[in-house]
XYZ file of C-alpha atoms in Angstrom:
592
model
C -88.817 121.421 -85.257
C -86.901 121.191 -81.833
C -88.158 118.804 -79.214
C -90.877 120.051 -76.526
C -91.060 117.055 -74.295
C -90.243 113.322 -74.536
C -93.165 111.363 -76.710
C -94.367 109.429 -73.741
C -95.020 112.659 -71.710
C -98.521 113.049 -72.991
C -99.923 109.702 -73.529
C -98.773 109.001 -69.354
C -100.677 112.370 -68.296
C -104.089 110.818 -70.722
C -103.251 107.516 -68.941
C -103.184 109.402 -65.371
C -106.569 111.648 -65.809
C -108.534 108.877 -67.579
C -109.586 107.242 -64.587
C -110.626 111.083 -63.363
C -112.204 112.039 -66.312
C -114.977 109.668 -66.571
C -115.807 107.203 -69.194
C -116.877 109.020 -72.059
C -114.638 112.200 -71.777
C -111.775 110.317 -70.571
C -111.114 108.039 -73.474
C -111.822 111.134 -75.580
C -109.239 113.001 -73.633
C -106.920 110.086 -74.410
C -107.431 109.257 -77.373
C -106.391 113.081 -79.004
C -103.463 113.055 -76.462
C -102.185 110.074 -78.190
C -102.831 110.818 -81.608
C -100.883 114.099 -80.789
C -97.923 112.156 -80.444
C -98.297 111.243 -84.327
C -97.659 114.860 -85.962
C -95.293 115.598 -83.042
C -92.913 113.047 -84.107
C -93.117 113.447 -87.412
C -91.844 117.309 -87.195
C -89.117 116.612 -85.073
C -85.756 116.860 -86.487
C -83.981 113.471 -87.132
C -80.661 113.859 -84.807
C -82.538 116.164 -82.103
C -81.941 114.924 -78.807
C -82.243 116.588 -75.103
C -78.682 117.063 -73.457
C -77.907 114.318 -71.108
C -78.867 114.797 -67.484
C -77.775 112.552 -64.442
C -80.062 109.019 -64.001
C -78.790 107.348 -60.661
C -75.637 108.897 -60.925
C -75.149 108.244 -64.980
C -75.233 110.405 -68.019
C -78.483 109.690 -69.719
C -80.029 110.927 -72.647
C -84.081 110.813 -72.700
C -85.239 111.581 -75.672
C -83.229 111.094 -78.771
C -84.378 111.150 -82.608
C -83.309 109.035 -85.397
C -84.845 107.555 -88.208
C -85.693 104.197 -86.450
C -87.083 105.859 -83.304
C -89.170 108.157 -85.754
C -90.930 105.104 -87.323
C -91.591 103.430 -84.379
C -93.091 106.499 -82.938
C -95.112 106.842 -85.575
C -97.089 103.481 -85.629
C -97.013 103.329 -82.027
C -98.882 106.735 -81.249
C -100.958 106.018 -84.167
C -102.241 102.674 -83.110
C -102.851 103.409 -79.251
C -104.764 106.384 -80.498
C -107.106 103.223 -82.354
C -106.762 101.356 -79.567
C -108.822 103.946 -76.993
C -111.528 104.336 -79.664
C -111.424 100.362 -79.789
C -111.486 99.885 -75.935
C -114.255 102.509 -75.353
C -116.809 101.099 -78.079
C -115.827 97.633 -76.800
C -116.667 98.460 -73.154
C -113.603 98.817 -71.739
C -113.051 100.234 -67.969
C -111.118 103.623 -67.950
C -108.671 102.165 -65.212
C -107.929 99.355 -68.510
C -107.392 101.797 -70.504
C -105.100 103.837 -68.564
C -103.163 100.895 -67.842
C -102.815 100.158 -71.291
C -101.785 103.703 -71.993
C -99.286 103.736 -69.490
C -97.705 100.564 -71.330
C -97.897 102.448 -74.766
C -95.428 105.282 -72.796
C -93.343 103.100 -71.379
C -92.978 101.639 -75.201
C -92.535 104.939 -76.338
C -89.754 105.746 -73.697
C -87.967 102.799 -74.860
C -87.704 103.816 -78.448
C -86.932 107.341 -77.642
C -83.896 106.595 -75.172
C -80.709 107.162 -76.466
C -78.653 105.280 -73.764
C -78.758 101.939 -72.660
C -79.809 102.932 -69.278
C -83.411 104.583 -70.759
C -84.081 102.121 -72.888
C -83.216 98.965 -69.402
C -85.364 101.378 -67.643
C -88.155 101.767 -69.602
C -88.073 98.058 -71.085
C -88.502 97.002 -67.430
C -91.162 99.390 -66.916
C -93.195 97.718 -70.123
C -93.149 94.444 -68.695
C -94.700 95.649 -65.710
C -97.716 97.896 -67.070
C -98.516 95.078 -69.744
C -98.868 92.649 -66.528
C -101.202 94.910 -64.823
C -103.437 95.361 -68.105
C -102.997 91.451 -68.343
C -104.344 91.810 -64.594
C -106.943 93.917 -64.428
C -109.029 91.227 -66.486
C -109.034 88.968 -63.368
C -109.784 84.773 -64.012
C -107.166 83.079 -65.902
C -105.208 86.158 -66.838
C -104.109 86.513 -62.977
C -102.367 83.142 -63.474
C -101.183 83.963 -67.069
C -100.103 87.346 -66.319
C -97.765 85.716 -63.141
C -96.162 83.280 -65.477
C -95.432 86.591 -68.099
C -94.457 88.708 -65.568
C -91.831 86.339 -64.124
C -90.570 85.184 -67.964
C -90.178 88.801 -68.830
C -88.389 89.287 -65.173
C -86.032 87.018 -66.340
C -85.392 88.269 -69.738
C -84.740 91.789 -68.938
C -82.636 90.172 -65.954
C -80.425 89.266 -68.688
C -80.724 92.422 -70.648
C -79.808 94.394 -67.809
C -76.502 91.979 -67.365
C -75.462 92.903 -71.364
C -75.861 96.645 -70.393
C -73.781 96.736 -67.334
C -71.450 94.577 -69.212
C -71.166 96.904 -71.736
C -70.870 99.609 -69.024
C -67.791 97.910 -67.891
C -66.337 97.906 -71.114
C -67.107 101.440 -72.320
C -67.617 103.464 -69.413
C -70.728 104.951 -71.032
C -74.495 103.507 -71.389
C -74.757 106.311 -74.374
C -75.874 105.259 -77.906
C -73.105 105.586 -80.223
C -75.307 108.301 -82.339
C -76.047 110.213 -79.014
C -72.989 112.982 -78.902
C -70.131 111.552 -76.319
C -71.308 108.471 -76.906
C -68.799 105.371 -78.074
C -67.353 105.117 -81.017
C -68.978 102.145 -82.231
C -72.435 101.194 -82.318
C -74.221 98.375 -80.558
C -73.300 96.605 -77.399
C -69.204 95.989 -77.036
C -67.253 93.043 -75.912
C -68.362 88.910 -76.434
C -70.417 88.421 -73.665
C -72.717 91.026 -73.651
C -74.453 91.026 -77.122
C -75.180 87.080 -76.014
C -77.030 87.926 -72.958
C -78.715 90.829 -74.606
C -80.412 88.685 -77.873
C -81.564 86.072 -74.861
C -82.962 88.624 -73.205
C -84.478 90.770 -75.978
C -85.282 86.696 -77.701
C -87.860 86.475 -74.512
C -89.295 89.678 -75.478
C -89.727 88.948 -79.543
C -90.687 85.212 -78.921
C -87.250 83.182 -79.834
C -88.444 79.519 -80.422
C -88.619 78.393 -77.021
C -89.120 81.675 -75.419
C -92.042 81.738 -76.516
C -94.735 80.234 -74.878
C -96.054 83.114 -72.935
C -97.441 84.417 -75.959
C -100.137 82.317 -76.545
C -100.424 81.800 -73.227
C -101.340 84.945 -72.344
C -102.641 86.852 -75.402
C -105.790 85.289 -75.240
C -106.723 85.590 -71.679
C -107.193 89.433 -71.105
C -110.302 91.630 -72.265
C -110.235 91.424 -76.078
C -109.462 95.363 -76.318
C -105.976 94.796 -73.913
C -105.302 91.791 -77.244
C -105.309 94.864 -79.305
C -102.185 96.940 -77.091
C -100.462 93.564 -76.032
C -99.779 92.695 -79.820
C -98.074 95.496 -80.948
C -96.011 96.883 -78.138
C -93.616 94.308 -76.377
C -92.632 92.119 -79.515
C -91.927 95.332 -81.441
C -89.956 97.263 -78.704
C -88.245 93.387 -78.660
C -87.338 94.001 -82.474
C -86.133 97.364 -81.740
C -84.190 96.393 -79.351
C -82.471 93.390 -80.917
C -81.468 96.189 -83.848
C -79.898 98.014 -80.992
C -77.900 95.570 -80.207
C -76.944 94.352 -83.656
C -76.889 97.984 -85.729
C -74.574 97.163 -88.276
C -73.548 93.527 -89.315
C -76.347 91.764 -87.895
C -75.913 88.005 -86.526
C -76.188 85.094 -88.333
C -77.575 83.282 -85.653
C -80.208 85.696 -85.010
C -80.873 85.505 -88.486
C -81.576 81.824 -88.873
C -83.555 81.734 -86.034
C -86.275 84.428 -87.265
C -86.502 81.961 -90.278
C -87.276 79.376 -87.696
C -89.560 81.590 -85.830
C -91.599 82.261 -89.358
C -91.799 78.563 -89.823
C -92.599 77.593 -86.562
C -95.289 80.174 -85.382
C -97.148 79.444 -88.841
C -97.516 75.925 -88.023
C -98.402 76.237 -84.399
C -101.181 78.802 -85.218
C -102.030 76.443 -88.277
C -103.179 74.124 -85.221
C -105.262 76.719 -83.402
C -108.877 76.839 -82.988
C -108.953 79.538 -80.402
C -108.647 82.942 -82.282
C -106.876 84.967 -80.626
C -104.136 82.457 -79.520
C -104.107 81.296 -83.525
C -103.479 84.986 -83.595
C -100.599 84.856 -80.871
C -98.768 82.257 -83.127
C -98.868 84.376 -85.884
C -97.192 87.364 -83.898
C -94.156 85.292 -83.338
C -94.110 84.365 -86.828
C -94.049 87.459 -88.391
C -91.931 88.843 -85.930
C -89.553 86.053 -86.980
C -89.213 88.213 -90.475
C -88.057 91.221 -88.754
C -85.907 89.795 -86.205
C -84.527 87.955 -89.705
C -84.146 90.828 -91.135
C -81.844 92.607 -88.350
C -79.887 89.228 -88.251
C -79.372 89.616 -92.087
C -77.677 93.336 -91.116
C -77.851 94.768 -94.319
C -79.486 97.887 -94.565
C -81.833 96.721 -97.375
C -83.051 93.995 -94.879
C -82.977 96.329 -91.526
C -85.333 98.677 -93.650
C -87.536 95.134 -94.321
C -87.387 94.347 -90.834
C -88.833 98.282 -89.927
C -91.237 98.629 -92.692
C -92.619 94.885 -91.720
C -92.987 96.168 -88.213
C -94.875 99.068 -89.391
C -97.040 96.725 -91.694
C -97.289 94.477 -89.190
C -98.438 96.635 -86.057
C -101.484 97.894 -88.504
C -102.834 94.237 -90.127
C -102.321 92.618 -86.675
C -104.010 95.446 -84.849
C -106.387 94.895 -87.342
C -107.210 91.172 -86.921
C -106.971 91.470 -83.297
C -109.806 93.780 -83.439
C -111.957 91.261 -85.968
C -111.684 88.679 -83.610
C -112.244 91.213 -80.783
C -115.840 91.844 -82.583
C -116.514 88.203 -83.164
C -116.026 87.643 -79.061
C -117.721 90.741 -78.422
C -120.578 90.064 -80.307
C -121.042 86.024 -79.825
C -119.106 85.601 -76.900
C -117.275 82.691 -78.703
C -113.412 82.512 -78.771
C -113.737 78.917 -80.459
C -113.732 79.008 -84.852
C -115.116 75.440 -83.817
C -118.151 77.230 -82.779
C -118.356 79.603 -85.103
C -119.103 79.761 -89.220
C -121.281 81.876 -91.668
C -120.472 85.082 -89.920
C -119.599 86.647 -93.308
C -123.863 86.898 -93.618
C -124.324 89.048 -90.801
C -120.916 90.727 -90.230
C -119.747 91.600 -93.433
C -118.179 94.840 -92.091
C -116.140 92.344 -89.577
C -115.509 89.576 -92.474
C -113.916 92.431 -94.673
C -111.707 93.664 -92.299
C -110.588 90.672 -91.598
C -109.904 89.637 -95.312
C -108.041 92.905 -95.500
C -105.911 91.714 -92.772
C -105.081 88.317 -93.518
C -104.152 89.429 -96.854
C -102.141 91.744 -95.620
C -100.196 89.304 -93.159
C -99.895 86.416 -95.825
C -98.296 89.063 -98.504
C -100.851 88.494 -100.941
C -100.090 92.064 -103.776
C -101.454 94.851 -103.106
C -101.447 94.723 -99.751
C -98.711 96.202 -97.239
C -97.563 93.057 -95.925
C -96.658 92.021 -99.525
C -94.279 94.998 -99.598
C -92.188 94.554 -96.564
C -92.283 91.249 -96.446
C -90.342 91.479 -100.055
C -87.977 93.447 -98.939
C -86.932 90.931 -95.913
C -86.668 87.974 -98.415
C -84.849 90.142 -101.089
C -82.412 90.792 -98.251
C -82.187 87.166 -97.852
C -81.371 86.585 -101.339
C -79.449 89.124 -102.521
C -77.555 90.344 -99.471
C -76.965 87.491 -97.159
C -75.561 83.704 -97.049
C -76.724 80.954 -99.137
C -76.231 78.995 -96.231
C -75.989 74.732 -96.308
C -79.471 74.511 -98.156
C -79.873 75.594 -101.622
C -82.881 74.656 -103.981
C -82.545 76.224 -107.312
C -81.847 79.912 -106.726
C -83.501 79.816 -103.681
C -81.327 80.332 -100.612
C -81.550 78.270 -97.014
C -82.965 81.538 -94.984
C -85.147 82.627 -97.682
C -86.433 78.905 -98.236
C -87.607 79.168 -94.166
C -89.396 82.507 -94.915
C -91.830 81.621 -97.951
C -92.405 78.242 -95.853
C -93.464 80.262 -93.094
C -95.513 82.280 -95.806
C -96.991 79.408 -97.059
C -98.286 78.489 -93.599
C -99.548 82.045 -93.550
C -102.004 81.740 -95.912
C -103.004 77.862 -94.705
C -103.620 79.427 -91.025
C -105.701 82.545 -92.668
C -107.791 80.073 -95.006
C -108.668 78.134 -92.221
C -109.812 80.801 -89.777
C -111.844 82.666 -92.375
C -113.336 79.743 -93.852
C -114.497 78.892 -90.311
C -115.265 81.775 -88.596
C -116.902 83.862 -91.735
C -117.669 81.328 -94.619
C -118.331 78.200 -94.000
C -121.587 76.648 -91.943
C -124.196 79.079 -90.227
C -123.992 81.002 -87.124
C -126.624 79.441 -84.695
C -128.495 82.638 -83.890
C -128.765 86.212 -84.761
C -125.278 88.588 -84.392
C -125.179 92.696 -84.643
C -121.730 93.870 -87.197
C -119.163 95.671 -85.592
C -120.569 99.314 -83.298
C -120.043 102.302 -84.585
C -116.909 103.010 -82.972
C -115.619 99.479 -83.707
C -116.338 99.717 -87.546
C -114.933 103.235 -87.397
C -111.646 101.955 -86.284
C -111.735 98.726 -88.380
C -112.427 100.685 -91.812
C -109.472 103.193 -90.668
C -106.875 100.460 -90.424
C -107.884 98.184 -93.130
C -107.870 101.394 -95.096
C -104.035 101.685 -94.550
C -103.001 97.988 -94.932
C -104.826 98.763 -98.455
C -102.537 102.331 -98.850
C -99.218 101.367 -97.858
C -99.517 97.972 -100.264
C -100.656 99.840 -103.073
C -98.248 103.193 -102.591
C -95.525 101.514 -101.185
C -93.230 104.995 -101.957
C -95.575 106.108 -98.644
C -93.559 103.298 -96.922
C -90.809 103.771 -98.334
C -90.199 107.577 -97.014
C -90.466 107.051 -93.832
C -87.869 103.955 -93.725
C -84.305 104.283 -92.086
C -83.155 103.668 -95.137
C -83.863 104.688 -98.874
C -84.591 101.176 -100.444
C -85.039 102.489 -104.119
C -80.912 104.074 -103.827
C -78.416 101.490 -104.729
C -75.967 104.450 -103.087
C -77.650 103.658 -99.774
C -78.254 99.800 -100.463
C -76.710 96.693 -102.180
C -79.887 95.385 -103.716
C -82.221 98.480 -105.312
C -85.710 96.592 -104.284
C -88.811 97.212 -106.523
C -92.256 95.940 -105.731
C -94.138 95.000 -107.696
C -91.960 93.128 -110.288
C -93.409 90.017 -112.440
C -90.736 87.511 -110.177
C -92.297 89.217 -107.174
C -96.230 88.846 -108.182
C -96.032 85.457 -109.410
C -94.026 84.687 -106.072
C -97.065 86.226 -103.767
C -99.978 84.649 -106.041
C -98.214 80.896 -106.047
C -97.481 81.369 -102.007
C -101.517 82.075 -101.972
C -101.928 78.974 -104.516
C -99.814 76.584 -101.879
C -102.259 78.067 -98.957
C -104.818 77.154 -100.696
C -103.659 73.661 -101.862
C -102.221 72.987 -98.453
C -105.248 73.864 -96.886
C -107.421 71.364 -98.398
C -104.975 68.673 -98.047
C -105.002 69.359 -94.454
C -108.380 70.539 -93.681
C -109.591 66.697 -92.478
C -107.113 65.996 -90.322
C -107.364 69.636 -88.582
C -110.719 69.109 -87.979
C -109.846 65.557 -85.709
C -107.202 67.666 -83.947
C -107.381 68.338 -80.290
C -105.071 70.943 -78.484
C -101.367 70.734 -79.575
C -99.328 70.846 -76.548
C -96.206 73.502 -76.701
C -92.948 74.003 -74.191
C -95.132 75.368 -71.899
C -96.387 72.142 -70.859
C -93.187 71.172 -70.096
C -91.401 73.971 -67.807
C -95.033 75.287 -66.212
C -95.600 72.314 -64.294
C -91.725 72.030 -63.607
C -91.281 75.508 -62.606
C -93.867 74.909 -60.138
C -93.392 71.951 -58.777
C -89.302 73.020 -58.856
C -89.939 75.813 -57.017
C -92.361 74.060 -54.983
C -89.818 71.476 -53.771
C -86.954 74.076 -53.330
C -89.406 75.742 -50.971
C -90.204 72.580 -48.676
C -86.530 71.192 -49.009
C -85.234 74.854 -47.345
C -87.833 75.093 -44.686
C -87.713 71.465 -43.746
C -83.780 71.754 -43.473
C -83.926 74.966 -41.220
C -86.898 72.881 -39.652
C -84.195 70.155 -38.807
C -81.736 72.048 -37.890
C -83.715 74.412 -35.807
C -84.521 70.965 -33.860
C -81.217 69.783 -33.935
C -79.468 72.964 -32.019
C -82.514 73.225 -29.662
C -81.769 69.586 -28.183
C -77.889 70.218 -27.877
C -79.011 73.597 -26.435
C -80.468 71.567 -24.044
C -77.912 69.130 -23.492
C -75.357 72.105 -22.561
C -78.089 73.772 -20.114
C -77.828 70.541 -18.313
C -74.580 69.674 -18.329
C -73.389 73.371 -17.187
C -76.138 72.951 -14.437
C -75.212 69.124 -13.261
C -71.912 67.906 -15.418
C -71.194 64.845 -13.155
C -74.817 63.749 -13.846
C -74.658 64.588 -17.438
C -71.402 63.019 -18.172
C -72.525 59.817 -15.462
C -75.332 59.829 -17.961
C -73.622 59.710 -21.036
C -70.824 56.798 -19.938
C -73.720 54.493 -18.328
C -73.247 55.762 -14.622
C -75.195 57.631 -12.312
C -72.574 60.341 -11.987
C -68.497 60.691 -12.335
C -66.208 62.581 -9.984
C -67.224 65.940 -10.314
C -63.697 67.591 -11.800
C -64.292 65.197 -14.280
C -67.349 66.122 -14.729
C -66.848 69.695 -15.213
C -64.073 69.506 -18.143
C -66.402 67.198 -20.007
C -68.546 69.507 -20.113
C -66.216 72.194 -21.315
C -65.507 69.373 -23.919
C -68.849 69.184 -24.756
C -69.909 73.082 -24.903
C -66.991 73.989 -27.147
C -68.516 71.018 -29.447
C -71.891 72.044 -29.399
C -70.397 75.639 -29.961
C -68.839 74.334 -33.133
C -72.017 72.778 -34.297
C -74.219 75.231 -33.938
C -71.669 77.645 -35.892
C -71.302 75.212 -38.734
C -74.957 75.088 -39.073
C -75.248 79.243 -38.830
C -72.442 79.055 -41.791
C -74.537 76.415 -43.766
């Protein structure tokens, strides 16, 4: 099928009536605009792309097709399509939801670019329609949503700096796949691919770059949770395989093994949901953004197929704990416990979920997450650590699943299992349970027909023509690895359970830079208007002095050597002297 219209045409009209439309129709409205995109993208041709038109003066290319921006299409439509049934059942304004839509186009133009210049433009565009959904909330998000506005600022500062750089170099922002385009894929010269995986790194939660997450996930209205955790890491990992398409980067590569690793133990010290949640978003991102380090196609397919997986189980759980707030008004699992009685739609969803996210067989995260650590196995460095046959990156990702499952035990054993709810709590709304059964539904049929993934990968992971590695799921090595990473959980949970319970908030980087970003900027702020204050002083008293020497010289040079006045010749080149001084001064202090 050829191309109609770019994929974020019709979700930014839905997101543009809603408001008009009223409350009822207008999420309807939405809603079936958005799931249009789903079929749409699916019958457009792989390789279609709109001929390039001018963009400030550049050749641009809008809309472009390929197998990556395909997938991501997919999920993306699909999910913001859940998303409006979510945020209407879950009392969400219409103006929300249009700004939420307008951040699911402006993820959608991103994919769909196929220059550098789209994808800057649209990136940029993301960060600022996910701060005004962050907004809208009022209370602590305006504060959050300042501090993500201004981290994002920064990182697509430095994205922007890769693409002209690369500019410079080629002469072209085109994609290499994109007709005229460069020869060679990804962004050319040294510099630029280093400024481009910082800035992309702020956008997919690079250990230390992170902190805004959990920052600011939790803050909004718990139906905005549901869009912010699928749309700005993911673009991120898109991105980052933009910039890396065909060898990957070690570097990048080791440090989404940290990322798993680290994001499972920070959420493992969470007792707030959704920011226990937040962790876990950088963590599983960390196997995708492994996965595009690793640069094989065996892994890049892992890395795709786990953001597929991933955008449906964390919708998912985003929406359980969404329910749980909704319905109790509780974000704290230390305030919570026995929900499973009286929300057993809710408690099943979310066992579908964290099953999914932990790997555990026969769900979907168990399939891509396999192929990501059989890419870091069998087609990547064994790297300085080496246990047996297992390799150094592929050690950091089953740690990181490991704390998976700990992190999952412990927030459905208190939220759903353990203790009693204090009080009587409704299940999940109609429209809530409608969109929880839908999703959980799919974690359940992509782990269990994983072929279903499989086809709409970039890259055919069953074809040792097309990869190094044929991958197969659901092998006896690769059971027994998913039941004993659930068996570890489970151990480690309980050895750990006491001490969790004694722990108070676990400070991150955040508490570092926040207060000396703002007290940094603070003092820059005094220490420039208190110079210009002294110097504003300074040029008005030897503005003075040179009104009243020109006026009287011999008194103002009598004055100045400890006599009434001098001889007025005297006088009058002193104070020639003196005004070609004061000249000089108040230049210098222009200059400075």
């Amino acid at each position: 099928m050829e191309p109609i219209v770019p994929p974020f045409v019709p979700v930014i009209l839905a997101a543009l009536l809603l408001p008009l439309l009223g409350q009822k129709f207008g999420h309807a409205v939405a809603g079936v605009a958005t799931f249009a995109v789903v079929p749409y993208v699916w019958l457009v041709d792989s390789g279609a792309h709109f001929t390039s038109f001018d963009l400030f003066g550049f050749e641009t290319v809008i809309f472009n097709v390929d197998p990556f921006s395909t997938l991501m299409g997919l999920i993306f439509a699909f999910i913001g399509a859940v998303g409006v049934l979510y945020s209407y059942y879950s009392d969400a304004e219409a103006i929300q939801t249009a700004f939420a839509l307008s951040y699911v186009a402006s993820s959608l133009g991103a994919v769909f670019g196929g220059d550098w210049l789209t994808l800057i433009f649209f990136w940029e565009l993301m960060a600022v329609t996910s701060t005004l959904l962050v907004w809208h909330y009022g209370g602590k998000a305006v504060r959050a949503g300042f501090r993500y506005a201004i981290l994002h600022g920064i990182g697509g500062t430095l994205f922007l700096g890769a693409v002209i750089w690369h500019f410079a170099e080629t002469g072209s922002f085109l994609f290499a796949s994109v007709p005229g385009g460069p020869e060679t894929a990804g962004l050319a010269g040294p510099v630029a691919p280093v400024l481009a995986a910082l800035g992309v790194g702020v956008n997919v939660g690079f250990i230390g770059l992170h902190a805004w997450l959990p920052d600011t996930y939790p803050r909004p209205h718990i139906a905005a949770s549901v869009f912010l955790c699928v749309y700005t890491t993911k673009t991120g990992v898109y991105g980052m395989y933009r910039v890396f398409p065909d060898d990957g980067n070690v570097a990048v590569a080791y440090m989404g093994g940290l990322m798993a690793v680290f994001g499972a133990t920070m959420a493992l010290f969470q007792n707030d949901m959704r920011r226990l949640l937040s962790y876990h978003i950088q963590s599983q991102v960390g196997y995708m953004v492994a996965g595009v380090g690793i640069g094989s196609a065996l892994a890049q397919a892992g890395a795709f197929a786990h953001v597929f997986n991933h955008i449906l189980y964390k919708g998912l759980l985003f929406m359980t704990a969404g329910v749980v707030i909704y319905r109790t008004g509780e974000e704290s699992l230390k305030k919570l416990g026995g929900l499973a009685r009286q929300m057993p739609l809710t408690a099943g969803a979310f066992s579908v979920a964290a099953l999914s996210i932990a790997g555990f067989p026969g769900f979907n995260g168990f399939v891509s997450k396999g192929i990501v650590i059989s890419g870091s196995h069998y087609t990547f460095q064994k790297g300085p650590l080496v246990i047996g046959d297992f390799y150094t990156l592929e050690l950091l990702l089953l740690v990181g699943g490991v704390g998976t499952f700990m992190s999952f035990i412990k927030f459905g054993y208190y939220a759903f299992f353990h203790g009693e709810y204090d009080g009587e709590v409704k299940d999940a709304n109609r429209g809530q349970s409608v969109a929880l059964v839908t999703v959980a539904a799919l974690c359940v049929f992509f782990g269990l027909s994983d072929g279903s993934l499989f086809s709409i990968l970039p890259f055919d992971v069953t074809d040792g023509a097309v990869v190094d590695h044929v991958y197969v799921t659901y092998t006896t090595d690769h059971i027994i690895e998913g039941v004993a990473l659930a068996v570890a959980g489970l151990v480690g949970f309980a050895l750990v359970k006491k001490p969790l319970s004694k722990l108070g908030r676990v400070p991150d980087v955040d508490k570092l830079y926040n207060p000396l970003s703002f007290y940094g900027t603070r003092a820059l702020v005094v220490g420039v208007t208190e110079l210009y204050a002294a110097t504003d002083r300074a040029v008005v008293r030897v503005a003075g002095g040179v009104q009243r020497a020109v006026a009287a010289p011999d008194r103002a040079v009598g004055r100045a050597v400890g006599r009434d006045r001098v001889p007025l010749a005297a006088g009058i080149s002193s104070g020639i002297v003196l005004v070609v001084l004061v000249a000089a001064v108040v230049v210098l202090a222009a200059v400075l």
